Amino acid sequence: GAHVRRQGAEADSGTEILPAGEVLDGPRILLAGTVGAERLRVVSRPQVAIFGTGRDRHGELEGYCPGNSGRDVNGSYLEMMARTVGADVRMNQPLGQCGDYFEAMLQQVRDLSLDMIICSCGEAAPRGEQMMSSLRALDARILFSKVAVTPGSSLICAQFPRGSLFFGISAEPAAMAAACRFFLMPALARMQGRAAERPVLARLAPPLWPAAS
């Protein structure tokens, strides 16, 4: 009887074993089985599509901008970060330098079962009022445009009638990374029931540069 594990020995009554928003990987499934949790309430992974536009992010995509070729670094980064937070990336395609293909892309994906559409907007892509006009033409509701973040202030967020969120972000790498970290990843996390991040406040000491004389 020295190696008998008695019922309830794994944790005290009322102990939270798996907090909401946790990804069900191997160790967590094992833990659930250990305490006899045969059924778990889960949410689906957010379904994401990623597009890159503009001369600085051109690539080859048949039917959109034939003849362009190049590396879509932002698309690779955004896909990696989306998968890190638990999303399922269904599409990751460059649209090339042709701004006219922005609306074609939106028409293609707006009625799919997507939770988020991300477009990194390069040099020749539609921006600002032009982008919002294209979104409104497809019945999207503009949630906000421009944010007090540097870099990354030129960000547009909209929602299509079926609930898909659209994020138009800058293709400049630092701005793109900031938008991803502080807007896209938190939104994807919340879609999965995860708690909002708690900010950590700190005071800089000593000053980064001496005071002007």
PDB file of C-alpha atoms in Angstrom:
ATOM      1  CA  GLY A   1       0.000   0.000   0.000  1.00  0.00           C
ATOM      2  CA  ALA A   2       3.001   2.348  -0.090  1.00  0.00           C
ATOM      3  CA  HIS A   3       2.444   3.362  -3.721  1.00  0.00           C
ATOM      4  CA  VAL A   4      -1.342   3.754  -3.739  1.00  0.00           C
ATOM      5  CA  ARG A   5      -2.545   7.167  -4.885  1.00  0.00           C
ATOM      6  CA  ARG A   6      -5.838   7.870  -3.195  1.00  0.00           C
ATOM      7  CA  GLN A   7      -8.727   9.764  -4.753  1.00  0.00           C
ATOM      8  CA  GLY A   8      -8.278  13.518  -4.392  1.00  0.00           C
ATOM      9  CA  ALA A   9      -4.566  13.291  -3.622  1.00  0.00           C
ATOM     10  CA  GLU A  10      -3.562  15.319  -6.697  1.00  0.00           C
ATOM     11  CA  ALA A  11      -4.997  18.604  -5.439  1.00  0.00           C
ATOM     12  CA  ASP A  12      -7.129  20.046  -2.656  1.00  0.00           C
ATOM     13  CA  SER A  13     -10.839  20.474  -3.227  1.00  0.00           C
ATOM     14  CA  GLY A  14     -11.593  23.719  -5.063  1.00  0.00           C
ATOM     15  CA  THR A  15      -8.094  24.077  -6.517  1.00  0.00           C
ATOM     16  CA  GLU A  16      -8.018  25.477 -10.045  1.00  0.00           C
ATOM     17  CA  ILE A  17      -6.254  22.935 -12.223  1.00  0.00           C
ATOM     18  CA  LEU A  18      -6.527  24.468 -15.692  1.00  0.00           C
ATOM     19  CA  PRO A  19      -7.266  28.214 -15.870  1.00  0.00           C
ATOM     20  CA  ALA A  20      -9.432  29.471 -18.731  1.00  0.00           C
ATOM     21  CA  GLY A  21      -7.419  30.352 -21.819  1.00  0.00           C
ATOM     22  CA  GLU A  22      -4.725  27.715 -21.374  1.00  0.00           C
ATOM     23  CA  VAL A  23      -3.656  25.912 -24.544  1.00  0.00           C
ATOM     24  CA  LEU A  24      -4.431  22.196 -24.317  1.00  0.00           C
ATOM     25  CA  ASP A  25      -1.011  20.738 -25.020  1.00  0.00           C
ATOM     26  CA  GLY A  26       0.243  17.337 -23.939  1.00  0.00           C
ATOM     27  CA  PRO A  27       1.085  18.140 -20.284  1.00  0.00           C
ATOM     28  CA  ARG A  28      -2.272  19.869 -19.705  1.00  0.00           C
ATOM     29  CA  ILE A  29      -4.215  16.993 -21.245  1.00  0.00           C
ATOM     30  CA  LEU A  30      -2.288  14.627 -18.990  1.00  0.00           C
ATOM     31  CA  LEU A  31      -3.142  16.782 -15.975  1.00  0.00           C
ATOM     32  CA  ALA A  32      -6.830  16.807 -16.885  1.00  0.00           C
ATOM     33  CA  GLY A  33      -6.827  13.039 -17.208  1.00  0.00           C
ATOM     34  CA  THR A  34      -5.020  12.627 -13.908  1.00  0.00           C
ATOM     35  CA  VAL A  35      -7.802  14.390 -11.989  1.00  0.00           C
ATOM     36  CA  GLY A  36     -10.529  12.593 -13.939  1.00  0.00           C
ATOM     37  CA  ALA A  37     -11.698  15.506 -16.097  1.00  0.00           C
ATOM     38  CA  GLU A  38     -13.099  13.568 -19.050  1.00  0.00           C
ATOM     39  CA  ARG A  39     -14.855  16.521 -20.691  1.00  0.00           C
ATOM     40  CA  LEU A  40     -13.454  20.031 -21.076  1.00  0.00           C
ATOM     41  CA  ARG A  41     -15.083  23.167 -22.454  1.00  0.00           C
ATOM     42  CA  VAL A  42     -12.855  24.529 -25.195  1.00  0.00           C
ATOM     43  CA  VAL A  43     -12.835  27.259 -27.843  1.00  0.00           C
ATOM     44  CA  SER A  44     -11.617  26.941 -31.400  1.00  0.00           C
ATOM     45  CA  ARG A  45      -8.304  28.404 -32.461  1.00  0.00           C
ATOM     46  CA  PRO A  46      -8.776  31.835 -34.053  1.00  0.00           C
ATOM     47  CA  GLN A  47      -8.704  31.577 -37.842  1.00  0.00           C
ATOM     48  CA  VAL A  48      -6.366  34.166 -39.376  1.00  0.00           C
ATOM     49  CA  ALA A  49      -5.494  35.416 -42.853  1.00  0.00           C
ATOM     50  CA  ILE A  50      -2.396  37.556 -43.501  1.00  0.00           C
ATOM     51  CA  PHE A  51      -1.731  39.726 -46.540  1.00  0.00           C
ATOM     52  CA  GLY A  52       1.140  42.039 -47.442  1.00  0.00           C
ATOM     53  CA  THR A  53       0.900  44.906 -49.925  1.00  0.00           C
ATOM     54  CA  GLY A  54       3.141  47.566 -51.408  1.00  0.00           C
ATOM     55  CA  ARG A  55       6.399  47.654 -53.350  1.00  0.00           C
ATOM     56  CA  ASP A  56       8.390  47.014 -50.178  1.00  0.00           C
ATOM     57  CA  ARG A  57       6.565  43.744 -49.503  1.00  0.00           C
ATOM     58  CA  HIS A  58       5.903  42.449 -53.003  1.00  0.00           C
ATOM     59  CA  GLY A  59       5.677  38.800 -53.845  1.00  0.00           C
ATOM     60  CA  GLU A  60       4.262  36.487 -56.470  1.00  0.00           C
ATOM     61  CA  LEU A  61       0.550  35.705 -56.272  1.00  0.00           C
ATOM     62  CA  GLU A  62      -1.240  34.343 -59.315  1.00  0.00           C
ATOM     63  CA  GLY A  63      -4.385  36.285 -60.117  1.00  0.00           C
ATOM     64  CA  TYR A  64      -3.370  39.351 -58.162  1.00  0.00           C
ATOM     65  CA  CYS A  65      -0.077  40.881 -59.185  1.00  0.00           C
ATOM     66  CA  PRO A  66       1.662  38.536 -61.610  1.00  0.00           C
ATOM     67  CA  GLY A  67       5.282  39.236 -62.266  1.00  0.00           C
ATOM     68  CA  ASN A  68       6.255  40.420 -58.793  1.00  0.00           C
ATOM     69  CA  SER A  69       8.672  38.411 -56.730  1.00  0.00           C
ATOM     70  CA  GLY A  70      10.517  38.916 -53.490  1.00  0.00           C
ATOM     71  CA  ARG A  71      10.599  38.123 -49.799  1.00  0.00           C
ATOM     72  CA  ASP A  72       7.639  38.826 -47.571  1.00  0.00           C
ATOM     73  CA  VAL A  73       9.466  39.093 -44.256  1.00  0.00           C
ATOM     74  CA  ASN A  74       6.538  40.694 -42.439  1.00  0.00           C
ATOM     75  CA  GLY A  75       4.206  37.892 -43.461  1.00  0.00           C
ATOM     76  CA  SER A  76       6.564  35.280 -42.026  1.00  0.00           C
ATOM     77  CA  TYR A  77       6.921  37.207 -38.770  1.00  0.00           C
ATOM     78  CA  LEU A  78       3.182  37.787 -38.369  1.00  0.00           C
ATOM     79  CA  GLU A  79       2.419  34.120 -39.028  1.00  0.00           C
ATOM     80  CA  MET A  80       4.977  32.983 -36.471  1.00  0.00           C
ATOM     81  CA  MET A  81       3.637  35.349 -33.796  1.00  0.00           C
ATOM     82  CA  ALA A  82       0.008  34.442 -34.525  1.00  0.00           C
ATOM     83  CA  ARG A  83       0.807  30.753 -34.168  1.00  0.00           C
ATOM     84  CA  THR A  84       2.732  31.484 -30.957  1.00  0.00           C
ATOM     85  CA  VAL A  85      -0.424  32.853 -29.358  1.00  0.00           C
ATOM     86  CA  GLY A  86      -2.487  29.869 -30.537  1.00  0.00           C
ATOM     87  CA  ALA A  87      -4.035  31.030 -33.828  1.00  0.00           C
ATOM     88  CA  ASP A  88      -4.465  28.912 -36.950  1.00  0.00           C
ATOM     89  CA  VAL A  89      -3.099  30.814 -39.972  1.00  0.00           C
ATOM     90  CA  ARG A  90      -5.161  29.714 -42.963  1.00  0.00           C
ATOM     91  CA  MET A  91      -3.716  32.140 -45.511  1.00  0.00           C
ATOM     92  CA  ASN A  92      -0.477  34.099 -45.779  1.00  0.00           C
ATOM     93  CA  GLN A  93      -0.120  35.735 -49.175  1.00  0.00           C
ATOM     94  CA  PRO A  94       1.660  38.789 -50.610  1.00  0.00           C
ATOM     95  CA  LEU A  95      -0.455  41.000 -52.867  1.00  0.00           C
ATOM     96  CA  GLY A  96       2.376  42.853 -54.570  1.00  0.00           C
ATOM     97  CA  GLN A  97       2.577  46.516 -55.377  1.00  0.00           C
ATOM     98  CA  CYS A  98      -0.880  46.861 -56.947  1.00  0.00           C
ATOM     99  CA  GLY A  99      -3.144  48.800 -54.602  1.00  0.00           C
ATOM    100  CA  ASP A 100      -6.174  47.907 -56.739  1.00  0.00           C
ATOM    101  CA  TYR A 101      -5.942  44.334 -55.498  1.00  0.00           C
ATOM    102  CA  PHE A 102      -6.686  45.355 -51.907  1.00  0.00           C
ATOM    103  CA  GLU A 103     -10.445  45.355 -52.510  1.00  0.00           C
ATOM    104  CA  ALA A 104     -10.211  42.082 -54.437  1.00  0.00           C
ATOM    105  CA  MET A 105      -8.496  40.525 -51.438  1.00  0.00           C
ATOM    106  CA  LEU A 106     -11.162  41.827 -49.052  1.00  0.00           C
ATOM    107  CA  GLN A 107     -13.960  40.505 -51.243  1.00  0.00           C
ATOM    108  CA  GLN A 108     -12.243  37.130 -51.331  1.00  0.00           C
ATOM    109  CA  VAL A 109     -11.890  36.708 -47.583  1.00  0.00           C
ATOM    110  CA  ARG A 110     -14.663  38.732 -45.929  1.00  0.00           C
ATOM    111  CA  ASP A 111     -17.235  35.925 -46.139  1.00  0.00           C
ATOM    112  CA  LEU A 112     -14.877  33.163 -45.027  1.00  0.00           C
ATOM    113  CA  SER A 113     -15.046  31.868 -41.476  1.00  0.00           C
ATOM    114  CA  LEU A 114     -12.141  34.017 -40.333  1.00  0.00           C
ATOM    115  CA  ASP A 115     -11.681  35.680 -36.981  1.00  0.00           C
ATOM    116  CA  MET A 116      -8.954  38.114 -38.049  1.00  0.00           C
ATOM    117  CA  ILE A 117      -7.623  39.536 -41.313  1.00  0.00           C
ATOM    118  CA  ILE A 118      -4.224  41.239 -41.116  1.00  0.00           C
ATOM    119  CA  CYS A 119      -2.867  43.438 -43.889  1.00  0.00           C
ATOM    120  CA  SER A 120       0.611  44.951 -43.626  1.00  0.00           C
ATOM    121  CA  CYS A 121       0.393  48.036 -45.811  1.00  0.00           C
ATOM    122  CA  GLY A 122       3.500  48.870 -47.798  1.00  0.00           C
ATOM    123  CA  GLU A 123       4.573  51.824 -49.851  1.00  0.00           C
ATOM    124  CA  ALA A 124       2.046  51.531 -52.681  1.00  0.00           C
ATOM    125  CA  ALA A 125      -0.855  50.130 -50.670  1.00  0.00           C
ATOM    126  CA  PRO A 126      -4.099  52.012 -50.007  1.00  0.00           C
ATOM    127  CA  ARG A 127      -3.865  53.978 -46.784  1.00  0.00           C
ATOM    128  CA  GLY A 128      -5.935  56.062 -44.427  1.00  0.00           C
ATOM    129  CA  GLU A 129      -9.169  57.326 -45.929  1.00  0.00           C
ATOM    130  CA  GLN A 130      -8.704  55.232 -49.073  1.00  0.00           C
ATOM    131  CA  MET A 131      -8.437  52.028 -47.048  1.00  0.00           C
ATOM    132  CA  MET A 132     -11.382  52.956 -44.835  1.00  0.00           C
ATOM    133  CA  SER A 133     -13.436  53.787 -47.928  1.00  0.00           C
ATOM    134  CA  SER A 134     -12.700  50.319 -49.340  1.00  0.00           C
ATOM    135  CA  LEU A 135     -13.665  48.716 -46.029  1.00  0.00           C
ATOM    136  CA  ARG A 136     -16.927  50.672 -45.771  1.00  0.00           C
ATOM    137  CA  ALA A 137     -17.802  49.685 -49.351  1.00  0.00           C
ATOM    138  CA  LEU A 138     -17.795  46.087 -48.139  1.00  0.00           C
ATOM    139  CA  ASP A 139     -20.022  46.918 -45.128  1.00  0.00           C
ATOM    140  CA  ALA A 140     -17.188  46.905 -42.604  1.00  0.00           C
ATOM    141  CA  ARG A 141     -17.520  49.101 -39.509  1.00  0.00           C
ATOM    142  CA  ILE A 142     -14.453  51.176 -38.641  1.00  0.00           C
ATOM    143  CA  LEU A 143     -13.670  50.607 -34.960  1.00  0.00           C
ATOM    144  CA  PHE A 144     -10.701  52.977 -34.746  1.00  0.00           C
ATOM    145  CA  SER A 145      -7.948  54.512 -36.844  1.00  0.00           C
ATOM    146  CA  LYS A 146      -4.672  56.018 -35.658  1.00  0.00           C
ATOM    147  CA  VAL A 147      -3.327  55.140 -32.219  1.00  0.00           C
ATOM    148  CA  ALA A 148      -1.027  56.966 -29.798  1.00  0.00           C
ATOM    149  CA  VAL A 149       1.850  54.527 -30.264  1.00  0.00           C
ATOM    150  CA  THR A 150       5.243  55.271 -31.792  1.00  0.00           C
ATOM    151  CA  PRO A 151       6.163  53.498 -33.966  1.00  0.00           C
ATOM    152  CA  GLY A 152       2.917  52.038 -35.282  1.00  0.00           C
ATOM    153  CA  SER A 153       0.465  54.944 -35.042  1.00  0.00           C
ATOM    154  CA  SER A 154      -1.038  54.394 -38.509  1.00  0.00           C
ATOM    155  CA  LEU A 155      -3.218  51.429 -37.566  1.00  0.00           C
ATOM    156  CA  ILE A 156      -6.797  50.798 -38.711  1.00  0.00           C
ATOM    157  CA  CYS A 157      -9.173  48.322 -37.087  1.00  0.00           C
ATOM    158  CA  ALA A 158     -12.538  47.402 -38.627  1.00  0.00           C
ATOM    159  CA  GLN A 159     -15.146  44.664 -38.267  1.00  0.00           C
ATOM    160  CA  PHE A 160     -17.113  42.920 -41.002  1.00  0.00           C
ATOM    161  CA  PRO A 161     -20.786  42.000 -40.524  1.00  0.00           C
ATOM    162  CA  ARG A 162     -19.962  38.361 -39.790  1.00  0.00           C
ATOM    163  CA  GLY A 163     -17.610  39.415 -36.998  1.00  0.00           C
ATOM    164  CA  SER A 164     -14.188  39.154 -38.655  1.00  0.00           C
ATOM    165  CA  LEU A 165     -11.740  41.753 -37.362  1.00  0.00           C
ATOM    166  CA  PHE A 166      -9.562  43.582 -39.887  1.00  0.00           C
ATOM    167  CA  PHE A 167      -6.246  45.163 -38.914  1.00  0.00           C
ATOM    168  CA  GLY A 168      -4.405  47.386 -41.374  1.00  0.00           C
ATOM    169  CA  ILE A 169      -0.881  47.952 -40.070  1.00  0.00           C
ATOM    170  CA  SER A 170       2.275  49.576 -41.375  1.00  0.00           C
ATOM    171  CA  ALA A 171       4.779  47.412 -43.244  1.00  0.00           C
ATOM    172  CA  GLU A 172       7.709  49.275 -41.650  1.00  0.00           C
ATOM    173  CA  PRO A 173       9.278  46.509 -39.507  1.00  0.00           C
ATOM    174  CA  ALA A 174       9.381  48.325 -36.143  1.00  0.00           C
ATOM    175  CA  ALA A 175       5.833  49.655 -36.557  1.00  0.00           C
ATOM    176  CA  MET A 176       4.591  46.249 -37.705  1.00  0.00           C
ATOM    177  CA  ALA A 177       6.184  44.509 -34.707  1.00  0.00           C
ATOM    178  CA  ALA A 178       4.705  47.055 -32.265  1.00  0.00           C
ATOM    179  CA  ALA A 179       1.222  46.665 -33.742  1.00  0.00           C
ATOM    180  CA  CYS A 180       1.563  42.885 -33.576  1.00  0.00           C
ATOM    181  CA  ARG A 181       2.687  42.868 -29.950  1.00  0.00           C
ATOM    182  CA  PHE A 182       0.270  45.418 -28.513  1.00  0.00           C
ATOM    183  CA  PHE A 183      -2.852  44.935 -30.661  1.00  0.00           C
ATOM    184  CA  LEU A 184      -2.917  41.720 -32.698  1.00  0.00           C
ATOM    185  CA  MET A 185      -1.584  39.266 -30.124  1.00  0.00           C
ATOM    186  CA  PRO A 186      -3.773  40.568 -27.254  1.00  0.00           C
ATOM    187  CA  ALA A 187      -6.842  40.410 -29.505  1.00  0.00           C
ATOM    188  CA  LEU A 188      -6.063  36.817 -30.502  1.00  0.00           C
ATOM    189  CA  ALA A 189      -5.481  35.892 -26.868  1.00  0.00           C
ATOM    190  CA  ARG A 190      -8.816  37.386 -25.784  1.00  0.00           C
ATOM    191  CA  MET A 191     -10.592  35.444 -28.539  1.00  0.00           C
ATOM    192  CA  GLN A 192      -9.414  32.306 -26.731  1.00  0.00           C
ATOM    193  CA  GLY A 193     -10.658  33.430 -23.331  1.00  0.00           C
ATOM    194  CA  ARG A 194      -7.304  34.398 -21.909  1.00  0.00           C
ATOM    195  CA  ALA A 195      -7.115  37.069 -19.248  1.00  0.00           C
ATOM    196  CA  ALA A 196      -5.933  40.510 -20.264  1.00  0.00           C
ATOM    197  CA  GLU A 197      -2.280  41.227 -19.602  1.00  0.00           C
ATOM    198  CA  ARG A 198      -1.494  43.288 -16.536  1.00  0.00           C
ATOM    199  CA  PRO A 199       0.897  46.139 -17.333  1.00  0.00           C
ATOM    200  CA  VAL A 200       4.124  46.393 -15.373  1.00  0.00           C
ATOM    201  CA  LEU A 201       4.970  49.972 -14.482  1.00  0.00           C
ATOM    202  CA  ALA A 202       8.551  50.982 -13.785  1.00  0.00           C
ATOM    203  CA  ARG A 203      10.514  54.172 -13.297  1.00  0.00           C
ATOM    204  CA  LEU A 204      13.681  54.785 -15.294  1.00  0.00           C
ATOM    205  CA  ALA A 205      16.753  55.507 -13.186  1.00  0.00           C
ATOM    206  CA  PRO A 206      19.155  57.064 -13.918  1.00  0.00           C
ATOM    207  CA  PRO A 207      18.004  59.228 -16.894  1.00  0.00           C
ATOM    208  CA  LEU A 208      18.825  57.870 -20.338  1.00  0.00           C
ATOM    209  CA  TRP A 209      20.609  61.100 -21.218  1.00  0.00           C
ATOM    210  CA  PRO A 210      21.832  64.073 -19.170  1.00  0.00           C
ATOM    211  CA  ALA A 211      19.629  67.113 -18.837  1.00  0.00           C
ATOM    212  CA  ALA A 212      20.366  69.971 -21.206  1.00  0.00           C
ATOM    213  CA  SER A 213      22.611  72.612 -19.703  1.00  0.00           C
TER     214      SER A 213
END
